[in-house]
mmCIF file of C-alpha atoms in Angstrom:
data_model
loop_
_atom_site.group_PDB
_atom_site.id
_atom_site.type_symbol
_atom_site.label_atom_id
_atom_site.label_comp_id
_atom_site.label_asym_id
_atom_site.label_seq_id
_atom_site.Cartn_x
_atom_site.Cartn_y
_atom_site.Cartn_z
ATOM 1 C CA MET A 1 -3.396 51.611 2.890
ATOM 2 C CA ASN A 2 -6.627 50.833 4.684
ATOM 3 C CA ASP A 3 -5.877 49.905 8.310
ATOM 4 C CA THR A 4 -9.419 48.754 9.075
ATOM 5 C CA PHE A 5 -9.881 45.126 10.000
ATOM 6 C CA THR A 6 -13.150 43.233 9.751
ATOM 7 C CA ALA A 7 -14.144 40.216 11.822
ATOM 8 C CA TYR A 8 -12.340 37.014 10.916
ATOM 9 C CA ASP A 9 -14.320 35.125 8.280
ATOM 10 C CA PRO A 10 -12.487 32.184 6.698
ATOM 11 C CA ALA A 11 -15.117 31.915 3.954
ATOM 12 C CA THR A 12 -13.904 35.218 2.492
ATOM 13 C CA LEU A 13 -10.163 34.471 2.593
ATOM 14 C CA PRO A 14 -7.993 32.652 0.042
ATOM 15 C CA ALA A 15 -7.874 28.905 0.710
ATOM 16 C CA SER A 16 -4.076 28.872 1.169
ATOM 17 C CA VAL A 17 -4.278 31.472 3.966
ATOM 18 C CA VAL A 18 -6.899 29.512 5.908
ATOM 19 C CA ALA A 19 -5.039 26.238 5.259
ATOM 20 C CA TYR A 20 -1.797 27.786 6.588
ATOM 21 C CA LEU A 21 -3.461 29.051 9.770
ATOM 22 C CA ASP A 22 -5.146 25.693 10.371
ATOM 23 C CA ALA A 23 -1.983 23.650 9.672
ATOM 24 C CA HIS A 24 0.139 25.945 11.851
ATOM 25 C CA ASP A 25 -2.307 25.727 14.767
ATOM 26 C CA GLU A 26 -2.466 21.929 14.402
ATOM 27 C CA LYS A 27 1.347 21.614 14.139
ATOM 28 C CA ARG A 28 1.191 19.960 10.700
ATOM 29 C CA TYR A 29 4.569 21.252 9.537
ATOM 30 C CA ALA A 30 4.739 19.402 6.211
ATOM 31 C CA ASP A 31 1.341 20.883 5.340
ATOM 32 C CA VAL A 32 2.566 24.352 6.349
ATOM 33 C CA ALA A 33 5.598 24.068 4.076
ATOM 34 C CA ALA A 34 3.524 22.742 1.153
ATOM 35 C CA LEU A 35 1.480 25.956 1.090
ATOM 36 C CA PHE A 36 4.480 28.113 0.174
ATOM 37 C CA ALA A 37 5.629 28.877 -3.364
ATOM 38 C CA PRO A 38 9.210 28.000 -4.366
ATOM 39 C CA GLY A 39 11.493 30.822 -3.247
ATOM 40 C CA ALA A 40 8.988 32.052 -0.656
ATOM 41 C CA THR A 41 10.136 33.981 2.389
ATOM 42 C CA VAL A 42 8.923 34.338 5.960
ATOM 43 C CA LEU A 43 9.865 37.343 8.086
ATOM 44 C CA ASP A 44 9.355 36.638 11.788
ATOM 45 C CA ASP A 45 10.923 38.201 14.862
ATOM 46 C CA GLY A 46 13.419 40.154 12.759
ATOM 47 C CA LYS A 47 14.700 37.087 10.893
ATOM 48 C CA THR A 48 14.069 36.048 7.296
ATOM 49 C CA TYR A 49 13.603 32.414 6.300
ATOM 50 C CA GLU A 50 13.882 31.688 2.592
ATOM 51 C CA GLY A 51 12.843 28.550 0.762
ATOM 52 C CA ILE A 52 10.492 25.747 1.653
ATOM 53 C CA GLU A 53 12.948 23.746 3.822
ATOM 54 C CA ALA A 54 13.926 26.804 5.869
ATOM 55 C CA ILE A 55 10.245 27.674 6.284
ATOM 56 C CA ARG A 56 9.421 24.165 7.458
ATOM 57 C CA ALA A 57 12.254 24.270 10.028
ATOM 58 C CA TRP A 58 11.095 27.725 11.192
ATOM 59 C CA SER A 59 7.486 26.557 11.614
ATOM 60 C CA GLU A 60 8.571 23.595 13.760
ATOM 61 C CA LYS A 61 10.908 25.682 15.927
ATOM 62 C CA SER A 62 8.512 28.609 16.381
ATOM 63 C CA SER A 63 5.653 26.318 17.422
ATOM 64 C CA ALA A 64 7.762 24.359 19.917
ATOM 65 C CA GLU A 65 9.286 27.316 21.739
ATOM 66 C CA TYR A 66 6.208 28.179 23.833
ATOM 67 C CA THR A 67 2.796 26.759 24.678
ATOM 68 C CA TYR A 68 -0.019 29.025 23.531
ATOM 69 C CA THR A 69 -3.494 29.237 22.088
ATOM 70 C CA SER A 70 -4.314 31.350 19.062
ATOM 71 C CA THR A 71 -7.534 33.173 18.293
ATOM 72 C CA ARG A 72 -8.105 34.722 14.855
ATOM 73 C CA ILE A 73 -9.695 38.092 15.518
ATOM 74 C CA GLY A 74 -9.638 40.103 12.299
ATOM 75 C CA GLN A 75 -8.689 40.334 8.663
ATOM 76 C CA ARG A 76 -8.026 42.781 5.855
ATOM 77 C CA THR A 77 -7.556 42.268 2.133
ATOM 78 C CA ALA A 78 -5.640 44.931 0.213
ATOM 79 C CA ASP A 79 -5.400 45.618 -3.481
ATOM 80 C CA GLY A 80 -2.833 43.396 -5.122
ATOM 81 C CA GLY A 81 -3.870 40.278 -3.233
ATOM 82 C CA GLN A 82 -2.206 41.007 0.082
ATOM 83 C CA VAL A 83 -4.116 39.519 3.015
ATOM 84 C CA THR A 84 -3.521 40.340 6.685
ATOM 85 C CA VAL A 85 -4.982 38.278 9.509
ATOM 86 C CA ARG A 86 -4.837 39.440 13.132
ATOM 87 C CA VAL A 87 -4.232 36.611 15.601
ATOM 88 C CA ARG A 88 -4.223 36.873 19.388
ATOM 89 C CA LEU A 89 -1.803 34.529 21.148
ATOM 90 C CA ASP A 90 -2.176 33.703 24.830
ATOM 91 C CA GLY A 91 0.521 31.575 26.406
ATOM 92 C CA ASN A 92 3.640 31.093 28.513
ATOM 93 C CA PHE A 93 5.841 33.531 26.579
ATOM 94 C CA PRO A 94 7.010 36.894 27.985
ATOM 95 C CA GLY A 95 3.983 39.168 28.340
ATOM 96 C CA GLY A 96 1.498 36.301 28.116
ATOM 97 C CA THR A 97 -0.668 37.871 25.385
ATOM 98 C CA VAL A 98 0.166 39.448 22.036
ATOM 99 C CA VAL A 99 -1.783 40.355 18.923
ATOM 100 C CA LEU A 100 0.156 39.589 15.759
ATOM 101 C CA ARG A 101 -0.467 40.504 12.152
ATOM 102 C CA TYR A 102 0.170 37.748 9.626
ATOM 103 C CA ARG A 103 0.625 39.525 6.276
ATOM 104 C CA PHE A 104 0.397 37.148 3.335
ATOM 105 C CA THR A 105 1.352 37.876 -0.268
ATOM 106 C CA LEU A 106 0.096 35.199 -2.631
ATOM 107 C CA ARG A 107 1.621 33.872 -5.860
ATOM 108 C CA ALA A 108 -0.482 31.588 -8.066
ATOM 109 C CA GLY A 109 -2.596 30.509 -5.104
ATOM 110 C CA LEU A 110 0.390 29.735 -2.871
ATOM 111 C CA ILE A 111 1.998 31.868 -0.179
ATOM 112 C CA GLY A 112 4.836 33.852 -1.730
ATOM 113 C CA ASP A 113 5.740 35.871 1.343
ATOM 114 C CA LEU A 114 4.603 35.947 4.951
ATOM 115 C CA ALA A 115 5.541 38.716 7.371
ATOM 116 C CA ILE A 116 4.585 38.338 11.023
ATOM 117 C CA GLY A 117 4.652 41.333 13.326
ATOM 118 C CA VAL A 118 2.784 43.315 15.964
#
């Protein structure tokens, strides 16, 4: 797999990926949940959240835990429609700064799976 990231350019990404990032940053949890396909999963911090209601609850809880700003710094699109966006978070969590990879797998234009990791 190609591990090279290019500069973040929302014009070249699928609409659902950009819409998720925007809704998440703006704390629009219903909009976040609406971007996921039925039966979708999110893997974050070693835990899996399955289904739209669980994903909505996760998005609310994960956004409320700490105060932070996010900066989208890179992206990569792989064969098979998988999209990874690198996001730098700066905030009041342990360590203060982290760069995360948001790996999206799309299904019929919606997010089928999202894995978040370093």
